[in-house]
């Protein structure tokens, strides 16, 4: 069979759509939400404004799609393979590092721009809430597979980590002290590991065995 050299119409549409969404994220990071215009997005994507309107009627519709696109890319970064994280108690610190990288990179900067804009844009806020919840749920489900903790304890450590890293990411955007951020992350990894170790110690007692596994069960026994 001869090799196919022409893209189908569906493939061309998807390629154009992805280019527009990627350009939107780049504009959000480099220009901020207020200065991100359809004209600028089209220029960066190499797409005419008329062609863009076949995919998105206006900026609001494009931003709603960008939220979902951004969430998908963040989810890909938030889901490590078991082989990518160390076994035993060190796994908790590795998870904190993973979430910090996810919530402090360029994708997180774009998300921050959208959340700030959503404060005064009800339509944007409505578009962001469900995908943000879906991202948190998928990340928690994956972490639950890697770190054997009760769901309530895992959620506590997860949300404390997310809110800390989001705050530190904002501090970085405002030119805060990088050494202080590193110190706070180290301290939180110590505290988070201790919180998980508390559960590990509790489950060593027979009367608490029904509560489930421990962080030690997530890796190789020593």
Short mmCIF file of N, CA and C in Angstrom, two decimals, residues 28-148:
data_model
loop_
_atom_site.label_atom_id
_atom_site.label_comp_id
_atom_site.label_asym_id
_atom_site.label_seq_id
_atom_site.Cartn_x
_atom_site.Cartn_y
_atom_site.Cartn_z
N UNK A 28 -0.65 33.47 27.24
CA UNK A 28 -1.00 33.67 28.64
C UNK A 28 0.25 33.79 29.51
N UNK A 29 1.24 32.96 29.22
CA UNK A 29 2.49 32.97 30.00
C UNK A 29 3.28 34.24 29.72
N UNK A 30 3.41 34.61 28.46
CA UNK A 30 4.28 35.73 28.08
C UNK A 30 3.61 37.10 28.20
N UNK A 31 2.29 37.15 27.95
CA UNK A 31 1.61 38.45 27.88
C UNK A 31 0.61 38.67 29.00
N UNK A 32 0.13 37.58 29.61
CA UNK A 32 -0.94 37.71 30.58
C UNK A 32 -2.30 37.67 29.90
N UNK A 33 -3.34 37.44 30.69
CA UNK A 33 -4.68 37.27 30.13
C UNK A 33 -5.17 38.53 29.43
N UNK A 34 -4.99 39.68 30.06
CA UNK A 34 -5.56 40.92 29.52
C UNK A 34 -5.00 41.26 28.14
N UNK A 35 -3.72 40.95 27.91
CA UNK A 35 -3.08 41.30 26.64
C UNK A 35 -3.13 40.16 25.62
N UNK A 36 -3.73 39.05 25.99
CA UNK A 36 -3.86 37.93 25.06
C UNK A 36 -5.08 38.16 24.18
N UNK A 37 -4.84 38.44 22.91
CA UNK A 37 -5.93 38.73 21.97
C UNK A 37 -6.02 37.63 20.92
N UNK A 38 -7.16 37.56 20.26
CA UNK A 38 -7.32 36.60 19.16
C UNK A 38 -6.31 36.87 18.06
N UNK A 39 -6.06 38.13 17.79
CA UNK A 39 -5.11 38.49 16.74
C UNK A 39 -3.72 37.96 17.06
N UNK A 40 -3.29 38.14 18.31
CA UNK A 40 -1.96 37.67 18.72
C UNK A 40 -1.88 36.15 18.69
N UNK A 41 -2.92 35.51 19.16
CA UNK A 41 -2.95 34.04 19.16
C UNK A 41 -2.86 33.49 17.74
N UNK A 42 -3.64 34.07 16.84
CA UNK A 42 -3.63 33.61 15.44
C UNK A 42 -2.26 33.82 14.81
N UNK A 43 -1.63 34.95 15.11
CA UNK A 43 -0.31 35.23 14.54
C UNK A 43 0.71 34.18 15.01
N UNK A 44 0.67 33.84 16.28
CA UNK A 44 1.63 32.87 16.81
C UNK A 44 1.33 31.46 16.32
N UNK A 45 0.07 31.17 16.10
CA UNK A 45 -0.30 29.83 15.63
C UNK A 45 -0.13 29.68 14.13
N UNK A 46 0.06 30.81 13.42
CA UNK A 46 0.16 30.75 11.97
C UNK A 46 -1.17 30.42 11.32
N UNK A 47 -2.24 30.95 11.91
CA UNK A 47 -3.60 30.66 11.44
C UNK A 47 -4.31 31.98 11.19
N UNK A 48 -5.07 32.07 10.12
CA UNK A 48 -5.83 33.29 9.87
C UNK A 48 -6.97 33.40 10.87
N UNK A 49 -7.42 34.63 11.10
CA UNK A 49 -8.51 34.83 12.04
C UNK A 49 -9.78 34.14 11.55
N UNK A 50 -9.99 34.16 10.23
CA UNK A 50 -11.15 33.48 9.67
C UNK A 50 -11.12 31.99 9.93
N UNK A 51 -9.94 31.38 9.76
CA UNK A 51 -9.80 29.95 10.01
C UNK A 51 -10.00 29.63 11.49
N UNK A 52 -9.50 30.53 12.35
CA UNK A 52 -9.66 30.33 13.79
C UNK A 52 -11.12 30.32 14.19
N UNK A 53 -11.92 31.15 13.53
CA UNK A 53 -13.34 31.25 13.88
C UNK A 53 -14.12 30.01 13.48
N UNK A 54 -13.54 29.16 12.65
CA UNK A 54 -14.18 27.88 12.35
C UNK A 54 -14.08 26.94 13.56
N UNK A 55 -13.12 27.22 14.44
CA UNK A 55 -12.91 26.39 15.63
C UNK A 55 -13.49 27.05 16.88
N UNK A 56 -13.28 28.35 17.01
CA UNK A 56 -13.71 29.08 18.20
C UNK A 56 -14.36 30.40 17.78
N UNK A 57 -15.58 30.62 18.21
CA UNK A 57 -16.31 31.81 17.78
C UNK A 57 -15.71 33.10 18.33
N UNK A 58 -15.17 33.04 19.54
CA UNK A 58 -14.62 34.24 20.16
C UNK A 58 -13.58 33.85 21.20
N UNK A 59 -13.02 34.86 21.86
CA UNK A 59 -11.97 34.63 22.84
C UNK A 59 -12.49 33.80 24.01
N UNK A 60 -13.72 34.05 24.45
CA UNK A 60 -14.27 33.31 25.58
C UNK A 60 -14.33 31.81 25.29
N UNK A 61 -14.78 31.47 24.09
CA UNK A 61 -14.86 30.05 23.71
C UNK A 61 -13.47 29.44 23.60
N UNK A 62 -12.53 30.18 23.07
CA UNK A 62 -11.15 29.70 22.97
C UNK A 62 -10.55 29.48 24.35
N UNK A 63 -10.79 30.41 25.28
CA UNK A 63 -10.24 30.28 26.62
C UNK A 63 -10.83 29.07 27.34
N UNK A 64 -12.12 28.82 27.14
CA UNK A 64 -12.74 27.65 27.75
C UNK A 64 -12.07 26.37 27.25
N UNK A 65 -11.79 26.31 25.95
CA UNK A 65 -11.10 25.15 25.39
C UNK A 65 -9.66 25.07 25.88
N UNK A 66 -9.03 26.24 26.05
CA UNK A 66 -7.65 26.28 26.54
C UNK A 66 -7.56 25.72 27.96
N UNK A 67 -8.60 25.94 28.75
CA UNK A 67 -8.64 25.39 30.11
C UNK A 67 -8.55 23.87 30.06
N UNK A 68 -9.38 23.25 29.22
CA UNK A 68 -9.37 21.79 29.10
C UNK A 68 -8.03 21.30 28.54
N UNK A 69 -7.50 22.00 27.56
CA UNK A 69 -6.21 21.63 26.96
C UNK A 69 -5.10 21.72 28.00
N UNK A 70 -5.11 22.79 28.77
CA UNK A 70 -4.11 23.00 29.81
C UNK A 70 -4.21 21.92 30.87
N UNK A 71 -5.43 21.58 31.25
CA UNK A 71 -5.64 20.56 32.27
C UNK A 71 -5.13 19.20 31.81
N UNK A 72 -5.34 18.88 30.54
CA UNK A 72 -4.85 17.61 30.00
C UNK A 72 -3.33 17.56 30.06
N UNK A 73 -2.68 18.65 29.71
CA UNK A 73 -1.22 18.67 29.74
C UNK A 73 -0.69 18.61 31.16
N UNK A 74 -1.37 19.28 32.10
CA UNK A 74 -0.96 19.20 33.50
C UNK A 74 -1.14 17.78 34.03
N UNK A 75 -2.24 17.15 33.65
CA UNK A 75 -2.50 15.78 34.11
C UNK A 75 -1.41 14.83 33.63
N UNK A 76 -0.93 15.03 32.42
CA UNK A 76 0.14 14.18 31.89
C UNK A 76 1.41 14.32 32.74
N UNK A 77 1.66 15.52 33.25
CA UNK A 77 2.84 15.75 34.08
C UNK A 77 2.63 15.24 35.49
N UNK A 78 1.37 15.15 35.94
CA UNK A 78 1.07 14.78 37.31
C UNK A 78 0.93 13.27 37.52
N UNK A 79 1.11 12.49 36.46
CA UNK A 79 0.89 11.05 36.56
C UNK A 79 2.18 10.31 36.27
N UNK A 80 3.03 10.10 37.28
CA UNK A 80 4.29 9.40 37.06
C UNK A 80 4.10 7.89 37.03
N UNK A 81 5.07 7.21 36.47
CA UNK A 81 5.12 5.76 36.56
C UNK A 81 5.74 5.38 37.90
N UNK A 82 5.40 4.20 38.38
CA UNK A 82 5.93 3.76 39.67
C UNK A 82 7.46 3.74 39.66
N UNK A 83 8.04 3.41 38.50
CA UNK A 83 9.50 3.33 38.40
C UNK A 83 10.17 4.70 38.49
N UNK A 84 9.39 5.77 38.34
CA UNK A 84 9.95 7.12 38.34
C UNK A 84 10.09 7.70 39.74
N UNK A 85 9.55 7.02 40.74
CA UNK A 85 9.62 7.53 42.11
C UNK A 85 10.28 6.48 43.00
N UNK A 86 11.03 6.90 44.01
CA UNK A 86 11.74 5.94 44.87
C UNK A 86 10.77 5.19 45.77
N UNK A 87 11.18 4.04 46.29
CA UNK A 87 10.34 3.28 47.20
C UNK A 87 10.43 3.82 48.63
N UNK A 88 9.56 3.30 49.50
CA UNK A 88 9.64 3.63 50.90
C UNK A 88 9.26 5.06 51.24
N UNK A 89 9.67 5.55 52.41
CA UNK A 89 9.31 6.90 52.86
C UNK A 89 9.77 8.01 51.91
N UNK A 90 10.86 7.77 51.16
CA UNK A 90 11.34 8.80 50.23
C UNK A 90 10.32 9.11 49.14
N UNK A 91 9.36 8.21 48.97
CA UNK A 91 8.35 8.41 47.93
C UNK A 91 7.51 9.66 48.21
N UNK A 92 7.26 9.97 49.47
CA UNK A 92 6.45 11.14 49.81
C UNK A 92 7.14 12.42 49.35
N UNK A 93 8.44 12.54 49.64
CA UNK A 93 9.18 13.71 49.19
C UNK A 93 9.21 13.82 47.68
N UNK A 94 9.29 12.68 47.00
CA UNK A 94 9.28 12.69 45.53
C UNK A 94 7.95 13.18 45.00
N UNK A 95 6.86 12.84 45.68
CA UNK A 95 5.54 13.31 45.27
C UNK A 95 5.41 14.82 45.45
N UNK A 96 5.98 15.33 46.54
CA UNK A 96 5.97 16.78 46.76
C UNK A 96 6.74 17.48 45.65
N UNK A 97 7.90 16.93 45.30
CA UNK A 97 8.70 17.51 44.21
C UNK A 97 7.92 17.48 42.90
N UNK A 98 7.21 16.39 42.65
CA UNK A 98 6.42 16.27 41.42
C UNK A 98 5.35 17.35 41.36
N UNK A 99 4.62 17.54 42.45
CA UNK A 99 3.56 18.55 42.46
C UNK A 99 4.14 19.95 42.35
N UNK A 100 5.29 20.18 42.96
CA UNK A 100 5.94 21.49 42.84
C UNK A 100 6.31 21.77 41.40
N UNK A 101 6.88 20.79 40.70
CA UNK A 101 7.22 21.00 39.29
C UNK A 101 5.97 21.27 38.46
N UNK A 102 4.90 20.57 38.78
CA UNK A 102 3.66 20.73 38.01
C UNK A 102 3.02 22.09 38.22
N UNK A 103 3.02 22.55 39.47
CA UNK A 103 2.32 23.79 39.80
C UNK A 103 3.21 25.02 39.77
N UNK A 104 4.45 24.86 39.34
CA UNK A 104 5.34 26.02 39.30
C UNK A 104 5.93 26.26 37.91
N UNK A 105 5.59 25.45 36.92
CA UNK A 105 6.14 25.61 35.58
C UNK A 105 5.33 26.57 34.73
N UNK A 106 5.63 26.58 33.45
CA UNK A 106 4.95 27.51 32.54
C UNK A 106 3.46 27.18 32.41
N UNK A 107 3.11 25.89 32.46
CA UNK A 107 1.70 25.54 32.39
C UNK A 107 0.95 26.09 33.59
N UNK A 108 1.59 26.03 34.76
CA UNK A 108 0.95 26.56 35.96
C UNK A 108 0.81 28.07 35.88
N UNK A 109 1.77 28.74 35.25
CA UNK A 109 1.67 30.19 35.07
C UNK A 109 0.45 30.54 34.23
N UNK A 110 0.23 29.77 33.17
CA UNK A 110 -0.95 29.99 32.33
C UNK A 110 -2.23 29.75 33.12
N UNK A 111 -2.24 28.69 33.93
CA UNK A 111 -3.42 28.39 34.74
C UNK A 111 -3.68 29.51 35.74
N UNK A 112 -2.61 30.05 36.32
CA UNK A 112 -2.76 31.14 37.28
C UNK A 112 -3.38 32.37 36.62
N UNK A 113 -2.95 32.67 35.41
CA UNK A 113 -3.52 33.79 34.67
C UNK A 113 -5.03 33.59 34.47
N UNK A 114 -5.41 32.37 34.15
CA UNK A 114 -6.83 32.08 33.92
C UNK A 114 -7.63 32.17 35.21
N UNK A 115 -7.07 31.68 36.31
CA UNK A 115 -7.81 31.74 37.57
C UNK A 115 -7.99 33.18 38.04
N UNK A 116 -6.98 33.99 37.87
CA UNK A 116 -7.10 35.40 38.26
C UNK A 116 -8.18 36.08 37.42
N UNK A 117 -8.16 35.79 36.11
CA UNK A 117 -9.18 36.37 35.23
C UNK A 117 -10.57 35.85 35.57
N UNK A 118 -10.65 34.59 36.00
CA UNK A 118 -11.95 33.98 36.30
C UNK A 118 -12.63 34.63 37.50
N UNK A 119 -11.86 35.30 38.33
CA UNK A 119 -12.45 35.95 39.51
C UNK A 119 -13.54 36.94 39.11
N UNK A 120 -13.36 37.61 37.97
CA UNK A 120 -14.33 38.61 37.51
C UNK A 120 -14.99 38.19 36.20
N UNK A 121 -14.82 36.93 35.81
CA UNK A 121 -15.40 36.43 34.56
C UNK A 121 -16.17 35.15 34.87
N UNK A 122 -17.47 35.25 35.15
CA UNK A 122 -18.25 34.07 35.55
C UNK A 122 -18.21 32.93 34.53
N UNK A 123 -18.23 33.26 33.25
CA UNK A 123 -18.21 32.22 32.23
C UNK A 123 -16.90 31.44 32.26
N UNK A 124 -15.79 32.16 32.42
CA UNK A 124 -14.49 31.50 32.50
C UNK A 124 -14.40 30.66 33.76
N UNK A 125 -14.89 31.20 34.87
CA UNK A 125 -14.87 30.45 36.13
C UNK A 125 -15.68 29.17 36.01
N UNK A 126 -16.83 29.25 35.36
CA UNK A 126 -17.67 28.07 35.17
C UNK A 126 -16.98 27.02 34.31
N UNK A 127 -16.19 27.47 33.35
CA UNK A 127 -15.45 26.54 32.49
C UNK A 127 -14.30 25.89 33.24
N UNK A 128 -13.70 26.61 34.17
CA UNK A 128 -12.51 26.11 34.86
C UNK A 128 -12.83 25.15 35.99
N UNK A 129 -13.91 25.37 36.70
CA UNK A 129 -14.18 24.57 37.90
C UNK A 129 -14.23 23.06 37.63
N UNK A 130 -15.00 22.61 36.65
CA UNK A 130 -15.08 21.15 36.46
C UNK A 130 -13.77 20.52 36.01
N UNK A 131 -13.00 21.19 35.16
CA UNK A 131 -11.75 20.59 34.70
C UNK A 131 -10.70 20.63 35.80
N UNK A 132 -10.74 21.66 36.66
CA UNK A 132 -9.81 21.72 37.78
C UNK A 132 -10.10 20.58 38.76
N UNK A 133 -11.38 20.33 39.00
CA UNK A 133 -11.76 19.21 39.88
C UNK A 133 -11.35 17.88 39.27
N UNK A 134 -11.52 17.75 37.96
CA UNK A 134 -11.15 16.51 37.29
C UNK A 134 -9.65 16.26 37.38
N UNK A 135 -8.85 17.33 37.25
CA UNK A 135 -7.40 17.20 37.37
C UNK A 135 -7.02 16.74 38.77
N UNK A 136 -7.62 17.35 39.79
CA UNK A 136 -7.32 16.96 41.16
C UNK A 136 -7.70 15.51 41.41
N UNK A 137 -8.86 15.11 40.91
CA UNK A 137 -9.33 13.74 41.12
C UNK A 137 -8.41 12.73 40.46
N UNK A 138 -8.01 12.99 39.21
CA UNK A 138 -7.14 12.04 38.50
C UNK A 138 -5.76 11.97 39.15
N UNK A 139 -5.26 13.11 39.63
CA UNK A 139 -3.96 13.12 40.31
C UNK A 139 -4.03 12.35 41.61
N UNK A 140 -5.10 12.57 42.38
CA UNK A 140 -5.27 11.85 43.65
C UNK A 140 -5.39 10.35 43.42
N UNK A 141 -6.13 9.96 42.40
CA UNK A 141 -6.29 8.54 42.11
C UNK A 141 -4.94 7.89 41.80
N UNK A 142 -4.10 8.60 41.04
CA UNK A 142 -2.79 8.05 40.71
C UNK A 142 -1.90 8.00 41.94
N UNK A 143 -1.92 9.05 42.76
CA UNK A 143 -1.11 9.04 43.97
C UNK A 143 -1.55 7.93 44.92
N UNK A 144 -2.84 7.65 44.95
CA UNK A 144 -3.35 6.58 45.81
C UNK A 144 -2.78 5.22 45.40
N UNK A 145 -2.47 5.06 44.11
CA UNK A 145 -1.87 3.82 43.64
C UNK A 145 -0.40 3.71 44.05
N UNK A 146 0.24 4.85 44.27
CA UNK A 146 1.68 4.87 44.56
C UNK A 146 1.99 4.97 46.04
N UNK A 147 1.09 5.61 46.80
CA UNK A 147 1.31 5.81 48.23
C UNK A 147 0.10 5.25 48.96
N UNK A 148 0.29 4.16 49.69
CA UNK A 148 -0.82 3.47 50.34
C UNK A 148 -1.20 4.17 51.64
#
